[in-house]
Amino acid sequence: MTILITFAHPWKTEADIILLALIAADPDRASRIDFTPAYCEIQATCIVPTPSTIKSFTDVDQEGVRVSVKGGGAYDLWVTRNWKKASIVRAKTLGDSYNLYIDEKLEALAGLRPRLLEDLSRSHPSSQHRILDGSFMAVQQSIGCLKQQQQILHGDDDRDFSTGFKFLCDFVHEARQPGGIVERLIEEHEVTGRLSLPTDT
């Protein structure tokens, strides 16, 4: 029987609790998790105050710029590796990261475009903030499996998990083709422009 469990951060759970996760692929997670090809992409971008001189992501990564993010997300991992000048201010939840940006009058809020669009819609007035064009990275949403050596917990399990992982990779490869399951679900749930097929499809 398959059991679906919701975790705030699946990659931080005990190895004997979870074997599969729908999770963003990231190099910092690859020591524990094998990833299928991405089945969709989610753009990460920033909200800034409308009068701000920040026009691009290069402008964001500058001395004196404070960026609010939800800690532990794939875009936070990317920001940590790539933005060396800006000050990254981490919050525990998405809501907290938005409140931190507003309450502390930070220079930018980084996040996934779908959520930032929601944040813009609840800003009063929304004209006080704007979303930057483009994206500083795209989250590669994948199916993650614990690496085989972590599934063999006590050294007495000689099962070969490679066949199952290959099945998942083949399934994702087929599902993400134009006209496939992923594209149909994006259209059905009216999230075109918020989620997209991977660029390497």
mmCIF file with all atom_site columns, C-alpha atoms in Angstrom:
data_model
loop_
_atom_site.group_PDB
_atom_site.id
_atom_site.type_symbol
_atom_site.label_atom_id
_atom_site.label_alt_id
_atom_site.label_comp_id
_atom_site.label_asym_id
_atom_site.label_entity_id
_atom_site.label_seq_id
_atom_site.pdbx_PDB_ins_code
_atom_site.Cartn_x
_atom_site.Cartn_y
_atom_site.Cartn_z
_atom_site.occupancy
_atom_site.B_iso_or_equiv
_atom_site.pdbx_formal_charge
_atom_site.auth_seq_id
_atom_site.auth_comp_id
_atom_site.auth_asym_id
_atom_site.auth_atom_id
_atom_site.pdbx_PDB_model_num
ATOM 1   C CA . MET A 1 1   ? 0.000  0.000  0.000   1.00 0.00 ? 1   MET A CA 1
ATOM 2   C CA . THR A 1 2   ? 1.277  3.475  -0.903  1.00 0.00 ? 2   THR A CA 1
ATOM 3   C CA . ILE A 1 3   ? 1.117  6.086  1.845   1.00 0.00 ? 3   ILE A CA 1
ATOM 4   C CA . LEU A 1 4   ? 1.310  9.803  1.021   1.00 0.00 ? 4   LEU A CA 1
ATOM 5   C CA . ILE A 1 5   ? 2.861  11.906 3.778   1.00 0.00 ? 5   ILE A CA 1
ATOM 6   C CA . THR A 1 6   ? 3.369  15.680 3.761   1.00 0.00 ? 6   THR A CA 1
ATOM 7   C CA . PHE A 1 7   ? 6.709  16.949 5.092   1.00 0.00 ? 7   PHE A CA 1
ATOM 8   C CA . ALA A 1 8   ? 7.927  20.525 5.293   1.00 0.00 ? 8   ALA A CA 1
ATOM 9   C CA . HIS A 1 9   ? 11.364 19.386 4.065   1.00 0.00 ? 9   HIS A CA 1
ATOM 10  C CA . PRO A 1 10  ? 11.356 15.783 2.782   1.00 0.00 ? 10  PRO A CA 1
ATOM 11  C CA . TRP A 1 11  ? 15.121 15.650 2.356   1.00 0.00 ? 11  TRP A CA 1
ATOM 12  C CA . LYS A 1 12  ? 15.600 16.229 6.111   1.00 0.00 ? 12  LYS A CA 1
ATOM 13  C CA . THR A 1 13  ? 13.497 13.284 7.274   1.00 0.00 ? 13  THR A CA 1
ATOM 14  C CA . GLU A 1 14  ? 14.863 10.033 8.612   1.00 0.00 ? 14  GLU A CA 1
ATOM 15  C CA . ALA A 1 15  ? 16.017 7.653  5.878   1.00 0.00 ? 15  ALA A CA 1
ATOM 16  C CA . ASP A 1 16  ? 13.597 4.906  6.912   1.00 0.00 ? 16  ASP A CA 1
ATOM 17  C CA . ILE A 1 17  ? 10.538 7.156  6.728   1.00 0.00 ? 17  ILE A CA 1
ATOM 18  C CA . ILE A 1 18  ? 10.429 8.270  3.104   1.00 0.00 ? 18  ILE A CA 1
ATOM 19  C CA . LEU A 1 19  ? 11.625 6.688  -0.139  1.00 0.00 ? 19  LEU A CA 1
ATOM 20  C CA . LEU A 1 20  ? 9.989  8.902  -2.786  1.00 0.00 ? 20  LEU A CA 1
ATOM 21  C CA . ALA A 1 21  ? 9.300  12.628 -2.898  1.00 0.00 ? 21  ALA A CA 1
ATOM 22  C CA . LEU A 1 22  ? 8.091  15.225 -5.376  1.00 0.00 ? 22  LEU A CA 1
ATOM 23  C CA . ILE A 1 23  ? 10.955 17.618 -4.837  1.00 0.00 ? 23  ILE A CA 1
ATOM 24  C CA . ALA A 1 24  ? 13.105 20.206 -6.555  1.00 0.00 ? 24  ALA A CA 1
ATOM 25  C CA . ALA A 1 25  ? 16.363 18.769 -7.837  1.00 0.00 ? 25  ALA A CA 1
ATOM 26  C CA . ASP A 1 26  ? 19.400 20.546 -6.423  1.00 0.00 ? 26  ASP A CA 1
ATOM 27  C CA . PRO A 1 27  ? 23.115 19.704 -6.126  1.00 0.00 ? 27  PRO A CA 1
ATOM 28  C CA . ASP A 1 28  ? 23.047 20.262 -2.350  1.00 0.00 ? 28  ASP A CA 1
ATOM 29  C CA . ARG A 1 29  ? 20.477 17.470 -2.023  1.00 0.00 ? 29  ARG A CA 1
ATOM 30  C CA . ALA A 1 30  ? 22.185 15.046 -4.399  1.00 0.00 ? 30  ALA A CA 1
ATOM 31  C CA . SER A 1 31  ? 24.261 13.396 -1.671  1.00 0.00 ? 31  SER A CA 1
ATOM 32  C CA . ARG A 1 32  ? 21.097 11.772 -0.299  1.00 0.00 ? 32  ARG A CA 1
ATOM 33  C CA . ILE A 1 33  ? 18.678 11.772 -3.207  1.00 0.00 ? 33  ILE A CA 1
ATOM 34  C CA . ASP A 1 34  ? 18.684 10.586 -6.822  1.00 0.00 ? 34  ASP A CA 1
ATOM 35  C CA . PHE A 1 35  ? 16.523 12.738 -9.087  1.00 0.00 ? 35  PHE A CA 1
ATOM 36  C CA . THR A 1 36  ? 14.561 11.853 -12.190 1.00 0.00 ? 36  THR A CA 1
ATOM 37  C CA . PRO A 1 37  ? 14.586 14.346 -15.047 1.00 0.00 ? 37  PRO A CA 1
ATOM 38  C CA . ALA A 1 38  ? 12.426 17.368 -14.195 1.00 0.00 ? 38  ALA A CA 1
ATOM 39  C CA . TYR A 1 39  ? 8.746  17.007 -15.031 1.00 0.00 ? 39  TYR A CA 1
ATOM 40  C CA . CYS A 1 40  ? 8.141  20.763 -14.842 1.00 0.00 ? 40  CYS A CA 1
ATOM 41  C CA . GLU A 1 41  ? 9.908  24.036 -14.159 1.00 0.00 ? 41  GLU A CA 1
ATOM 42  C CA . ILE A 1 42  ? 8.905  26.852 -11.816 1.00 0.00 ? 42  ILE A CA 1
ATOM 43  C CA . GLN A 1 43  ? 10.544 30.224 -12.291 1.00 0.00 ? 43  GLN A CA 1
ATOM 44  C CA . ALA A 1 44  ? 12.109 31.970 -9.304  1.00 0.00 ? 44  ALA A CA 1
ATOM 45  C CA . THR A 1 45  ? 12.158 35.759 -9.325  1.00 0.00 ? 45  THR A CA 1
ATOM 46  C CA . CYS A 1 46  ? 11.923 38.743 -6.972  1.00 0.00 ? 46  CYS A CA 1
ATOM 47  C CA . ILE A 1 47  ? 9.482  41.378 -5.790  1.00 0.00 ? 47  ILE A CA 1
ATOM 48  C CA . VAL A 1 48  ? 10.882 44.844 -5.104  1.00 0.00 ? 48  VAL A CA 1
ATOM 49  C CA . PRO A 1 49  ? 9.307  48.155 -4.075  1.00 0.00 ? 49  PRO A CA 1
ATOM 50  C CA . THR A 1 50  ? 8.060  50.022 -7.125  1.00 0.00 ? 50  THR A CA 1
ATOM 51  C CA . PRO A 1 51  ? 10.337 53.080 -6.599  1.00 0.00 ? 51  PRO A CA 1
ATOM 52  C CA . SER A 1 52  ? 13.413 50.835 -6.205  1.00 0.00 ? 52  SER A CA 1
ATOM 53  C CA . THR A 1 53  ? 16.360 51.306 -8.532  1.00 0.00 ? 53  THR A CA 1
ATOM 54  C CA . ILE A 1 54  ? 16.618 47.506 -8.782  1.00 0.00 ? 54  ILE A CA 1
ATOM 55  C CA . LYS A 1 55  ? 15.854 46.535 -12.379 1.00 0.00 ? 55  LYS A CA 1
ATOM 56  C CA . SER A 1 56  ? 17.653 43.205 -12.766 1.00 0.00 ? 56  SER A CA 1
ATOM 57  C CA . PHE A 1 57  ? 18.922 40.286 -10.719 1.00 0.00 ? 57  PHE A CA 1
ATOM 58  C CA . THR A 1 58  ? 22.431 41.707 -10.979 1.00 0.00 ? 58  THR A CA 1
ATOM 59  C CA . ASP A 1 59  ? 21.077 44.735 -9.151  1.00 0.00 ? 59  ASP A CA 1
ATOM 60  C CA . VAL A 1 60  ? 19.693 42.446 -6.436  1.00 0.00 ? 60  VAL A CA 1
ATOM 61  C CA . ASP A 1 61  ? 23.076 40.902 -5.665  1.00 0.00 ? 61  ASP A CA 1
ATOM 62  C CA . GLN A 1 62  ? 24.718 44.075 -4.437  1.00 0.00 ? 62  GLN A CA 1
ATOM 63  C CA . GLU A 1 63  ? 26.075 45.366 -1.141  1.00 0.00 ? 63  GLU A CA 1
ATOM 64  C CA . GLY A 1 64  ? 23.349 46.891 1.011   1.00 0.00 ? 64  GLY A CA 1
ATOM 65  C CA . VAL A 1 65  ? 20.536 44.848 -0.574  1.00 0.00 ? 65  VAL A CA 1
ATOM 66  C CA . ARG A 1 66  ? 18.622 42.663 1.892   1.00 0.00 ? 66  ARG A CA 1
ATOM 67  C CA . VAL A 1 67  ? 16.704 39.782 0.349   1.00 0.00 ? 67  VAL A CA 1
ATOM 68  C CA . SER A 1 68  ? 13.989 37.864 2.188   1.00 0.00 ? 68  SER A CA 1
ATOM 69  C CA . VAL A 1 69  ? 13.666 34.155 1.339   1.00 0.00 ? 69  VAL A CA 1
ATOM 70  C CA . LYS A 1 70  ? 12.038 31.075 2.784   1.00 0.00 ? 70  LYS A CA 1
ATOM 71  C CA . GLY A 1 71  ? 14.946 29.113 4.159   1.00 0.00 ? 71  GLY A CA 1
ATOM 72  C CA . GLY A 1 72  ? 15.675 25.654 2.804   1.00 0.00 ? 72  GLY A CA 1
ATOM 73  C CA . GLY A 1 73  ? 13.889 25.961 -0.536  1.00 0.00 ? 73  GLY A CA 1
ATOM 74  C CA . ALA A 1 74  ? 15.627 25.152 -3.811  1.00 0.00 ? 74  ALA A CA 1
ATOM 75  C CA . TYR A 1 75  ? 15.867 28.821 -4.727  1.00 0.00 ? 75  TYR A CA 1
ATOM 76  C CA . ASP A 1 76  ? 17.388 29.573 -1.293  1.00 0.00 ? 76  ASP A CA 1
ATOM 77  C CA . LEU A 1 77  ? 20.058 26.941 -1.973  1.00 0.00 ? 77  LEU A CA 1
ATOM 78  C CA . TRP A 1 78  ? 20.737 28.567 -5.365  1.00 0.00 ? 78  TRP A CA 1
ATOM 79  C CA . VAL A 1 79  ? 20.870 32.057 -3.874  1.00 0.00 ? 79  VAL A CA 1
ATOM 80  C CA . THR A 1 80  ? 23.266 30.874 -1.173  1.00 0.00 ? 80  THR A CA 1
ATOM 81  C CA . ARG A 1 81  ? 25.650 29.492 -3.793  1.00 0.00 ? 81  ARG A CA 1
ATOM 82  C CA . ASN A 1 82  ? 25.410 32.355 -6.271  1.00 0.00 ? 82  ASN A CA 1
ATOM 83  C CA . TRP A 1 83  ? 24.610 35.670 -4.592  1.00 0.00 ? 83  TRP A CA 1
ATOM 84  C CA . LYS A 1 84  ? 27.673 36.764 -2.649  1.00 0.00 ? 84  LYS A CA 1
ATOM 85  C CA . LYS A 1 85  ? 27.068 40.496 -2.091  1.00 0.00 ? 85  LYS A CA 1
ATOM 86  C CA . ALA A 1 86  ? 23.432 40.757 -0.989  1.00 0.00 ? 86  ALA A CA 1
ATOM 87  C CA . SER A 1 87  ? 22.413 39.946 2.592   1.00 0.00 ? 87  SER A CA 1
ATOM 88  C CA . ILE A 1 88  ? 20.065 36.943 2.672   1.00 0.00 ? 88  ILE A CA 1
ATOM 89  C CA . VAL A 1 89  ? 17.431 37.071 5.414   1.00 0.00 ? 89  VAL A CA 1
ATOM 90  C CA . ARG A 1 90  ? 15.756 33.691 5.916   1.00 0.00 ? 90  ARG A CA 1
ATOM 91  C CA . ALA A 1 91  ? 12.265 33.013 7.257   1.00 0.00 ? 91  ALA A CA 1
ATOM 92  C CA . LYS A 1 92  ? 10.681 29.730 8.328   1.00 0.00 ? 92  LYS A CA 1
ATOM 93  C CA . THR A 1 93  ? 7.616  29.898 6.080   1.00 0.00 ? 93  THR A CA 1
ATOM 94  C CA . LEU A 1 94  ? 6.530  31.539 2.823   1.00 0.00 ? 94  LEU A CA 1
ATOM 95  C CA . GLY A 1 95  ? 4.156  33.778 4.741   1.00 0.00 ? 95  GLY A CA 1
ATOM 96  C CA . ASP A 1 96  ? 6.910  34.807 7.115   1.00 0.00 ? 96  ASP A CA 1
ATOM 97  C CA . SER A 1 97  ? 9.235  35.678 4.242   1.00 0.00 ? 97  SER A CA 1
ATOM 98  C CA . TYR A 1 98  ? 6.586  38.005 2.784   1.00 0.00 ? 98  TYR A CA 1
ATOM 99  C CA . ASN A 1 99  ? 5.858  39.595 6.164   1.00 0.00 ? 99  ASN A CA 1
ATOM 100 C CA . LEU A 1 100 ? 9.574  40.085 6.770   1.00 0.00 ? 100 LEU A CA 1
ATOM 101 C CA . TYR A 1 101 ? 9.943  41.846 3.427   1.00 0.00 ? 101 TYR A CA 1
ATOM 102 C CA . ILE A 1 102 ? 6.995  44.146 4.198   1.00 0.00 ? 102 ILE A CA 1
ATOM 103 C CA . ASP A 1 103 ? 7.522  44.765 7.911   1.00 0.00 ? 103 ASP A CA 1
ATOM 104 C CA . GLU A 1 104 ? 11.288 45.298 7.764   1.00 0.00 ? 104 GLU A CA 1
ATOM 105 C CA . LYS A 1 105 ? 11.084 47.219 4.468   1.00 0.00 ? 105 LYS A CA 1
ATOM 106 C CA . LEU A 1 106 ? 13.672 44.957 2.852   1.00 0.00 ? 106 LEU A CA 1
ATOM 107 C CA . GLU A 1 107 ? 14.935 45.663 -0.627  1.00 0.00 ? 107 GLU A CA 1
ATOM 108 C CA . ALA A 1 108 ? 13.691 42.415 -2.222  1.00 0.00 ? 108 ALA A CA 1
ATOM 109 C CA . LEU A 1 109 ? 11.666 39.256 -1.690  1.00 0.00 ? 109 LEU A CA 1
ATOM 110 C CA . ALA A 1 110 ? 12.850 36.171 -3.587  1.00 0.00 ? 110 ALA A CA 1
ATOM 111 C CA . GLY A 1 111 ? 10.534 33.276 -4.322  1.00 0.00 ? 111 GLY A CA 1
ATOM 112 C CA . LEU A 1 112 ? 8.685  31.236 -6.895  1.00 0.00 ? 112 LEU A CA 1
ATOM 113 C CA . ARG A 1 113 ? 6.741  33.271 -9.417  1.00 0.00 ? 113 ARG A CA 1
ATOM 114 C CA . PRO A 1 114 ? 3.304  31.693 -8.667  1.00 0.00 ? 114 PRO A CA 1
ATOM 115 C CA . ARG A 1 115 ? 3.558  32.564 -4.971  1.00 0.00 ? 115 ARG A CA 1
ATOM 116 C CA . LEU A 1 116 ? 4.972  36.036 -5.620  1.00 0.00 ? 116 LEU A CA 1
ATOM 117 C CA . LEU A 1 117 ? 2.057  36.797 -7.918  1.00 0.00 ? 117 LEU A CA 1
ATOM 118 C CA . GLU A 1 118 ? -0.259 35.867 -5.033  1.00 0.00 ? 118 GLU A CA 1
ATOM 119 C CA . ASP A 1 119 ? 1.752  38.098 -2.722  1.00 0.00 ? 119 ASP A CA 1
ATOM 120 C CA . LEU A 1 120 ? 1.408  40.984 -5.160  1.00 0.00 ? 120 LEU A CA 1
ATOM 121 C CA . SER A 1 121 ? -2.351 40.499 -5.332  1.00 0.00 ? 121 SER A CA 1
ATOM 122 C CA . ARG A 1 122 ? -2.699 40.848 -1.552  1.00 0.00 ? 122 ARG A CA 1
ATOM 123 C CA . SER A 1 123 ? -0.423 43.879 -1.242  1.00 0.00 ? 123 SER A CA 1
ATOM 124 C CA . HIS A 1 124 ? -2.364 47.049 -0.456  1.00 0.00 ? 124 HIS A CA 1
ATOM 125 C CA . PRO A 1 125 ? -2.018 48.807 -2.741  1.00 0.00 ? 125 PRO A CA 1
ATOM 126 C CA . SER A 1 126 ? -0.350 46.339 -5.081  1.00 0.00 ? 126 SER A CA 1
ATOM 127 C CA . SER A 1 127 ? 1.126  49.238 -7.075  1.00 0.00 ? 127 SER A CA 1
ATOM 128 C CA . GLN A 1 128 ? 3.671  49.748 -4.278  1.00 0.00 ? 128 GLN A CA 1
ATOM 129 C CA . HIS A 1 129 ? 5.533  46.611 -5.410  1.00 0.00 ? 129 HIS A CA 1
ATOM 130 C CA . ARG A 1 130 ? 6.549  45.080 -8.721  1.00 0.00 ? 130 ARG A CA 1
ATOM 131 C CA . ILE A 1 131 ? 7.893  41.739 -9.882  1.00 0.00 ? 131 ILE A CA 1
ATOM 132 C CA . LEU A 1 132 ? 11.123 41.553 -11.840 1.00 0.00 ? 132 LEU A CA 1
ATOM 133 C CA . ASP A 1 133 ? 10.998 40.255 -15.394 1.00 0.00 ? 133 ASP A CA 1
ATOM 134 C CA . GLY A 1 134 ? 12.496 36.871 -16.149 1.00 0.00 ? 134 GLY A CA 1
ATOM 135 C CA . SER A 1 135 ? 13.950 34.558 -13.541 1.00 0.00 ? 135 SER A CA 1
ATOM 136 C CA . PHE A 1 136 ? 17.220 34.140 -11.681 1.00 0.00 ? 136 PHE A CA 1
ATOM 137 C CA . MET A 1 137 ? 16.769 30.342 -11.777 1.00 0.00 ? 137 MET A CA 1
ATOM 138 C CA . ALA A 1 138 ? 14.122 27.759 -12.574 1.00 0.00 ? 138 ALA A CA 1
ATOM 139 C CA . VAL A 1 139 ? 13.262 25.112 -10.013 1.00 0.00 ? 139 VAL A CA 1
ATOM 140 C CA . GLN A 1 140 ? 13.524 21.675 -11.624 1.00 0.00 ? 140 GLN A CA 1
ATOM 141 C CA . GLN A 1 141 ? 10.630 19.815 -10.038 1.00 0.00 ? 141 GLN A CA 1
ATOM 142 C CA . SER A 1 142 ? 11.420 16.083 -10.036 1.00 0.00 ? 142 SER A CA 1
ATOM 143 C CA . ILE A 1 143 ? 10.712 12.774 -8.395  1.00 0.00 ? 143 ILE A CA 1
ATOM 144 C CA . GLY A 1 144 ? 13.371 12.107 -5.790  1.00 0.00 ? 144 GLY A CA 1
ATOM 145 C CA . CYS A 1 145 ? 14.427 8.688  -4.479  1.00 0.00 ? 145 CYS A CA 1
ATOM 146 C CA . LEU A 1 146 ? 16.695 8.005  -1.553  1.00 0.00 ? 146 LEU A CA 1
ATOM 147 C CA . LYS A 1 147 ? 20.002 6.707  -2.811  1.00 0.00 ? 147 LYS A CA 1
ATOM 148 C CA . GLN A 1 148 ? 20.300 2.944  -2.779  1.00 0.00 ? 148 GLN A CA 1
ATOM 149 C CA . GLN A 1 149 ? 22.964 2.905  -0.083  1.00 0.00 ? 149 GLN A CA 1
ATOM 150 C CA . GLN A 1 150 ? 20.599 4.789  2.230   1.00 0.00 ? 150 GLN A CA 1
ATOM 151 C CA . GLN A 1 151 ? 17.724 2.468  1.538   1.00 0.00 ? 151 GLN A CA 1
ATOM 152 C CA . ILE A 1 152 ? 19.888 -0.444 2.661   1.00 0.00 ? 152 ILE A CA 1
ATOM 153 C CA . LEU A 1 153 ? 19.691 0.604  6.275   1.00 0.00 ? 153 LEU A CA 1
ATOM 154 C CA . HIS A 1 154 ? 21.186 -2.290 8.171   1.00 0.00 ? 154 HIS A CA 1
ATOM 155 C CA . GLY A 1 155 ? 23.534 -3.917 5.668   1.00 0.00 ? 155 GLY A CA 1
ATOM 156 C CA . ASP A 1 156 ? 21.381 -7.045 5.316   1.00 0.00 ? 156 ASP A CA 1
ATOM 157 C CA . ASP A 1 157 ? 19.204 -5.919 2.390   1.00 0.00 ? 157 ASP A CA 1
ATOM 158 C CA . ASP A 1 158 ? 20.546 -6.807 -1.056  1.00 0.00 ? 158 ASP A CA 1
ATOM 159 C CA . ARG A 1 159 ? 17.582 -5.524 -3.077  1.00 0.00 ? 159 ARG A CA 1
ATOM 160 C CA . ASP A 1 160 ? 18.410 -3.731 -6.317  1.00 0.00 ? 160 ASP A CA 1
ATOM 161 C CA . PHE A 1 161 ? 16.470 -0.473 -6.611  1.00 0.00 ? 161 PHE A CA 1
ATOM 162 C CA . SER A 1 162 ? 17.917 0.550  -9.987  1.00 0.00 ? 162 SER A CA 1
ATOM 163 C CA . THR A 1 163 ? 15.045 -0.987 -11.982 1.00 0.00 ? 163 THR A CA 1
ATOM 164 C CA . GLY A 1 164 ? 12.465 1.024  -10.055 1.00 0.00 ? 164 GLY A CA 1
ATOM 165 C CA . PHE A 1 165 ? 14.400 4.245  -10.496 1.00 0.00 ? 165 PHE A CA 1
ATOM 166 C CA . LYS A 1 166 ? 14.736 3.611  -14.232 1.00 0.00 ? 166 LYS A CA 1
ATOM 167 C CA . PHE A 1 167 ? 10.955 3.116  -14.400 1.00 0.00 ? 167 PHE A CA 1
ATOM 168 C CA . LEU A 1 168 ? 10.411 6.505  -12.748 1.00 0.00 ? 168 LEU A CA 1
ATOM 169 C CA . CYS A 1 169 ? 12.837 8.190  -15.159 1.00 0.00 ? 169 CYS A CA 1
ATOM 170 C CA . ASP A 1 170 ? 11.112 6.615  -18.163 1.00 0.00 ? 170 ASP A CA 1
ATOM 171 C CA . PHE A 1 171 ? 7.698  7.633  -16.814 1.00 0.00 ? 171 PHE A CA 1
ATOM 172 C CA . VAL A 1 172 ? 8.771  11.252 -16.330 1.00 0.00 ? 172 VAL A CA 1
ATOM 173 C CA . HIS A 1 173 ? 10.406 11.364 -19.754 1.00 0.00 ? 173 HIS A CA 1
ATOM 174 C CA . GLU A 1 174 ? 7.124  10.311 -21.371 1.00 0.00 ? 174 GLU A CA 1
ATOM 175 C CA . ALA A 1 175 ? 4.879  12.426 -19.129 1.00 0.00 ? 175 ALA A CA 1
ATOM 176 C CA . ARG A 1 176 ? 6.711  15.685 -19.848 1.00 0.00 ? 176 ARG A CA 1
ATOM 177 C CA . GLN A 1 177 ? 6.595  15.467 -23.638 1.00 0.00 ? 177 GLN A CA 1
ATOM 178 C CA . PRO A 1 178 ? 4.510  18.146 -25.398 1.00 0.00 ? 178 PRO A CA 1
ATOM 179 C CA . GLY A 1 179 ? 0.881  17.059 -25.237 1.00 0.00 ? 179 GLY A CA 1
ATOM 180 C CA . GLY A 1 180 ? 1.645  14.630 -22.433 1.00 0.00 ? 180 GLY A CA 1
ATOM 181 C CA . ILE A 1 181 ? 0.310  14.277 -18.908 1.00 0.00 ? 181 ILE A CA 1
ATOM 182 C CA . VAL A 1 182 ? 2.194  17.234 -17.454 1.00 0.00 ? 182 VAL A CA 1
ATOM 183 C CA . GLU A 1 183 ? 1.132  19.708 -20.127 1.00 0.00 ? 183 GLU A CA 1
ATOM 184 C CA . ARG A 1 184 ? -2.489 18.538 -19.869 1.00 0.00 ? 184 ARG A CA 1
ATOM 185 C CA . LEU A 1 185 ? -2.450 18.967 -16.077 1.00 0.00 ? 185 LEU A CA 1
ATOM 186 C CA . ILE A 1 186 ? -0.964 22.462 -16.392 1.00 0.00 ? 186 ILE A CA 1
ATOM 187 C CA . GLU A 1 187 ? -3.796 23.430 -18.722 1.00 0.00 ? 187 GLU A CA 1
ATOM 188 C CA . GLU A 1 188 ? -6.480 21.663 -16.657 1.00 0.00 ? 188 GLU A CA 1
ATOM 189 C CA . HIS A 1 189 ? -5.457 23.459 -13.466 1.00 0.00 ? 189 HIS A CA 1
ATOM 190 C CA . GLU A 1 190 ? -5.017 26.796 -15.272 1.00 0.00 ? 190 GLU A CA 1
ATOM 191 C CA . VAL A 1 191 ? -1.421 27.349 -14.199 1.00 0.00 ? 191 VAL A CA 1
ATOM 192 C CA . THR A 1 192 ? -0.014 28.072 -17.659 1.00 0.00 ? 192 THR A CA 1
ATOM 193 C CA . GLY A 1 193 ? 2.678  30.712 -17.231 1.00 0.00 ? 193 GLY A CA 1
ATOM 194 C CA . ARG A 1 194 ? 3.244  29.691 -13.635 1.00 0.00 ? 194 ARG A CA 1
ATOM 195 C CA . LEU A 1 195 ? 4.452  26.173 -14.343 1.00 0.00 ? 195 LEU A CA 1
ATOM 196 C CA . SER A 1 196 ? 6.035  25.116 -17.610 1.00 0.00 ? 196 SER A CA 1
ATOM 197 C CA . LEU A 1 197 ? 7.525  22.104 -19.318 1.00 0.00 ? 197 LEU A CA 1
ATOM 198 C CA . PRO A 1 198 ? 11.281 21.747 -18.804 1.00 0.00 ? 198 PRO A CA 1
ATOM 199 C CA . THR A 1 199 ? 13.330 23.608 -21.370 1.00 0.00 ? 199 THR A CA 1
ATOM 200 C CA . ASP A 1 200 ? 15.285 20.458 -22.209 1.00 0.00 ? 200 ASP A CA 1
ATOM 201 C CA . THR A 1 201 ? 12.138 18.491 -23.169 1.00 0.00 ? 201 THR A CA 1
#
